[in-house]
PDB file of C-alpha atoms in Angstrom:
ATOM      1  CA  MET A   1       1.416  -7.671 -20.855  1.00 49.00           C
ATOM      2  CA  ALA A   2       3.889  -5.135 -19.495  1.00 58.00           C
ATOM      3  CA  ALA A   3       1.124  -2.529 -19.184  1.00 64.00           C
ATOM      4  CA  ALA A   4      -0.787  -4.831 -16.838  1.00 68.00           C
ATOM      5  CA  TYR A   5       2.090  -4.611 -14.375  1.00 74.00           C
ATOM      6  CA  GLY A   6       2.554  -0.859 -14.614  1.00 78.00           C
ATOM      7  CA  PHE A   7       1.760   1.729 -11.960  1.00 83.00           C
ATOM      8  CA  PRO A   8      -0.290   4.387 -13.798  1.00 89.00           C
ATOM      9  CA  LYS A   9      -2.117   7.259 -12.136  1.00 91.00           C
ATOM     10  CA  ALA A  10      -5.373   5.302 -12.288  1.00 91.00           C
ATOM     11  CA  VAL A  11      -4.122   2.833  -9.641  1.00 92.00           C
ATOM     12  CA  ARG A  12      -2.936   5.486  -7.172  1.00 94.00           C
ATOM     13  CA  LEU A  13      -4.774   7.274  -4.412  1.00 95.00           C
ATOM     14  CA  ARG A  14      -3.833  10.877  -5.100  1.00 94.00           C
ATOM     15  CA  ARG A  15      -6.170  13.232  -3.302  1.00 96.00           C
ATOM     16  CA  ARG A  16      -6.220  14.045   0.384  1.00 97.00           C
ATOM     17  CA  ARG A  17      -9.954  13.364   0.614  1.00 96.00           C
ATOM     18  CA  GLU A  18      -9.391   9.844  -0.795  1.00 95.00           C
ATOM     19  CA  PHE A  19      -6.806   9.141   1.904  1.00 97.00           C
ATOM     20  CA  LEU A  20      -9.028  10.547   4.669  1.00 97.00           C
ATOM     21  CA  SER A  21     -12.103   8.685   3.445  1.00 96.00           C
ATOM     22  CA  LEU A  22     -10.204   5.405   3.338  1.00 96.00           C
ATOM     23  CA  GLN A  23      -8.794   5.988   6.835  1.00 96.00           C
ATOM     24  CA  ARG A  24     -12.304   6.671   8.154  1.00 96.00           C
ATOM     25  CA  GLU A  25     -14.147   3.827   6.441  1.00 96.00           C
ATOM     26  CA  GLY A  26     -11.485   1.182   5.890  1.00 96.00           C
ATOM     27  CA  ARG A  27     -10.568  -1.927   7.798  1.00 96.00           C
ATOM     28  CA  ARG A  28      -7.117  -2.069   9.398  1.00 97.00           C
ATOM     29  CA  HIS A  29      -4.621  -4.901   9.131  1.00 95.00           C
ATOM     30  CA  HIS A  30      -1.432  -4.652  11.186  1.00 96.00           C
ATOM     31  CA  THR A  31       1.988  -6.135  10.507  1.00 96.00           C
ATOM     32  CA  PRO A  32       5.119  -5.496  12.571  1.00 97.00           C
ATOM     33  CA  HIS A  33       6.163  -2.571  10.328  1.00 97.00           C
ATOM     34  CA  PHE A  34       3.023  -1.511   8.448  1.00 98.00           C
ATOM     35  CA  VAL A  35      -0.650  -0.707   8.872  1.00 98.00           C
ATOM     36  CA  VAL A  36      -2.716  -1.583   5.805  1.00 97.00           C
ATOM     37  CA  ILE A  37      -6.156  -0.004   5.603  1.00 97.00           C
ATOM     38  CA  SER A  38      -8.501  -1.470   3.023  1.00 96.00           C
ATOM     39  CA  ARG A  39     -12.021  -1.250   1.687  1.00 95.00           C
ATOM     40  CA  PRO A  40     -13.784  -2.589  -1.394  1.00 94.00           C
ATOM     41  CA  GLY A  41     -12.885  -0.609  -4.486  1.00 91.00           C
ATOM     42  CA  THR A  42     -15.326   1.649  -6.256  1.00 85.00           C
ATOM     43  CA  GLY A  43     -13.678   1.661  -9.686  1.00 88.00           C
ATOM     44  CA  GLU A  44     -12.381  -0.860 -12.163  1.00 90.00           C
ATOM     45  CA  LEU A  45      -8.874  -1.192 -10.679  1.00 91.00           C
ATOM     46  CA  SER A  46      -7.349  -1.809  -7.278  1.00 93.00           C
ATOM     47  CA  ARG A  47      -5.704   1.352  -5.992  1.00 94.00           C
ATOM     48  CA  LEU A  48      -2.860   2.113  -3.579  1.00 96.00           C
ATOM     49  CA  GLY A  49      -1.862   5.015  -1.364  1.00 97.00           C
ATOM     50  CA  VAL A  50       1.335   5.125   0.700  1.00 98.00           C
ATOM     51  CA  THR A  51       2.067   7.245   3.771  1.00 97.00           C
ATOM     52  CA  VAL A  52       5.536   7.341   5.314  1.00 98.00           C
ATOM     53  CA  SER A  53       6.095   9.926   8.042  1.00 97.00           C
ATOM     54  CA  SER A  54       9.373  11.472   9.103  1.00 97.00           C
ATOM     55  CA  ARG A  55       9.365   9.186  12.166  1.00 97.00           C
ATOM     56  CA  VAL A  56      10.397   6.381   9.807  1.00 97.00           C
ATOM     57  CA  GLY A  57      13.601   8.148   8.816  1.00 97.00           C
ATOM     58  CA  GLY A  58      15.089  10.754   6.550  1.00 97.00           C
ATOM     59  CA  ALA A  59      14.022  11.418   2.987  1.00 98.00           C
ATOM     60  CA  VAL A  60      16.220   8.676   1.544  1.00 97.00           C
ATOM     61  CA  GLU A  61      14.778   6.030   3.882  1.00 98.00           C
ATOM     62  CA  ARG A  62      11.187   7.216   3.391  1.00 98.00           C
ATOM     63  CA  ASN A  63      11.505   7.142  -0.394  1.00 97.00           C
ATOM     64  CA  ARG A  64      13.053   3.670  -0.270  1.00 97.00           C
ATOM     65  CA  VAL A  65      10.131   2.365   1.806  1.00 98.00           C
ATOM     66  CA  LYS A  66       7.654   3.925  -0.640  1.00 97.00           C
ATOM     67  CA  ARG A  67       9.449   2.354  -3.625  1.00 96.00           C
ATOM     68  CA  PHE A  68       9.347  -1.069  -1.967  1.00 97.00           C
ATOM     69  CA  VAL A  69       5.632  -0.776  -1.140  1.00 97.00           C
ATOM     70  CA  ARG A  70       4.743   0.375  -4.649  1.00 96.00           C
ATOM     71  CA  GLU A  71       6.766  -2.449  -6.191  1.00 95.00           C
ATOM     72  CA  VAL A  72       5.071  -5.098  -4.042  1.00 96.00           C
ATOM     73  CA  PHE A  73       1.658  -3.716  -5.023  1.00 95.00           C
ATOM     74  CA  ARG A  74       2.618  -3.375  -8.693  1.00 93.00           C
ATOM     75  CA  LEU A  75       3.649  -7.011  -8.961  1.00 92.00           C
ATOM     76  CA  ARG A  76       0.732  -8.412  -6.964  1.00 90.00           C
ATOM     77  CA  ARG A  77      -2.136  -6.128  -7.968  1.00 89.00           C
ATOM     78  CA  LEU A  78      -3.589  -8.585 -10.460  1.00 86.00           C
ATOM     79  CA  ALA A  79      -3.298 -11.478  -7.996  1.00 87.00           C
ATOM     80  CA  LEU A  80      -5.547  -9.766  -5.423  1.00 88.00           C
ATOM     81  CA  GLY A  81      -8.590 -11.215  -7.144  1.00 83.00           C
ATOM     82  CA  THR A  82     -10.943  -8.452  -6.001  1.00 89.00           C
ATOM     83  CA  ILE A  83     -10.968  -4.709  -6.521  1.00 92.00           C
ATOM     84  CA  VAL A  84      -9.780  -3.013  -3.316  1.00 95.00           C
ATOM     85  CA  GLU A  85      -8.441   0.330  -2.231  1.00 96.00           C
ATOM     86  CA  LEU A  86      -5.382   0.056  -0.005  1.00 97.00           C
ATOM     87  CA  LEU A  87      -3.566   2.566   2.136  1.00 97.00           C
ATOM     88  CA  VAL A  88      -0.203   1.465   3.511  1.00 98.00           C
ATOM     89  CA  ILE A  89       1.147   3.408   6.489  1.00 98.00           C
ATOM     90  CA  ALA A  90       4.739   2.672   7.429  1.00 98.00           C
ATOM     91  CA  LYS A  91       5.596   2.339  11.110  1.00 98.00           C
ATOM     92  CA  PRO A  92       8.947   3.356  12.585  1.00 97.00           C
ATOM     93  CA  GLY A  93      11.470   0.646  11.781  1.00 96.00           C
ATOM     94  CA  ALA A  94      10.128  -0.004   8.276  1.00 97.00           C
ATOM     95  CA  ALA A  95      13.253   1.582   6.805  1.00 97.00           C
ATOM     96  CA  THR A  96      15.374  -1.266   8.209  1.00 97.00           C
ATOM     97  CA  LEU A  97      13.558  -3.891   6.114  1.00 97.00           C
ATOM     98  CA  ARG A  98      14.916  -5.397   2.946  1.00 97.00           C
ATOM     99  CA  TYR A  99      12.645  -5.812  -0.054  1.00 97.00           C
ATOM    100  CA  ALA A 100      11.939  -9.504   0.643  1.00 97.00           C
ATOM    101  CA  GLU A 101      10.889  -8.752   4.225  1.00 97.00           C
ATOM    102  CA  THR A 102       8.681  -5.886   3.067  1.00 97.00           C
ATOM    103  CA  ALA A 103       7.077  -8.125   0.437  1.00 97.00           C
ATOM    104  CA  GLN A 104       6.406 -10.890   2.950  1.00 97.00           C
ATOM    105  CA  GLN A 105       4.641  -8.582   5.408  1.00 97.00           C
ATOM    106  CA  LEU A 106       2.606  -6.778   2.764  1.00 97.00           C
ATOM    107  CA  GLU A 107       1.578  -9.938   0.893  1.00 95.00           C
ATOM    108  CA  ARG A 108      -0.034 -11.259   4.053  1.00 94.00           C
ATOM    109  CA  ALA A 109      -1.831  -7.963   4.685  1.00 95.00           C
ATOM    110  CA  PHE A 110      -2.940  -7.642   1.050  1.00 94.00           C
ATOM    111  CA  ALA A 111      -4.341 -11.182   1.111  1.00 92.00           C
ATOM    112  CA  LEU A 112      -6.371 -10.358   4.228  1.00 90.00           C
ATOM    113  CA  ALA A 113      -7.609  -7.172   2.619  1.00 90.00           C
ATOM    114  CA  ALA A 114      -8.704  -8.967  -0.555  1.00 85.00           C
ATOM    115  CA  ARG A 115     -10.672 -11.589   1.422  1.00 83.00           C
ATOM    116  CA  ARG A 116     -12.840  -8.989   3.105  1.00 68.00           C
TER     117      ARG A 116
END
């Protein structure tokens, strides 16, 4: 059961061309602190990519935002219901959020993405 909630390489977007393709072809969902771009998945698992620019904050803040986003996805990946590819882009101000606030915003966006 623990493996089902892991975050292996197979559920990550890792190549630049994957990020660019998703940005070009995906559908955008906006929250106050994130943009979530989604499209139907092509593989067997839902996948996630995270982009946090230096406008969000220093390295510590950027890494914290990425950890929060990955954790929200990791815990809710199986609940999406459909196979989707997601790219989460953090907006300035995302570093001020606590985990619960991050989870609330992303859950809503993930639900919209899964309904598509």
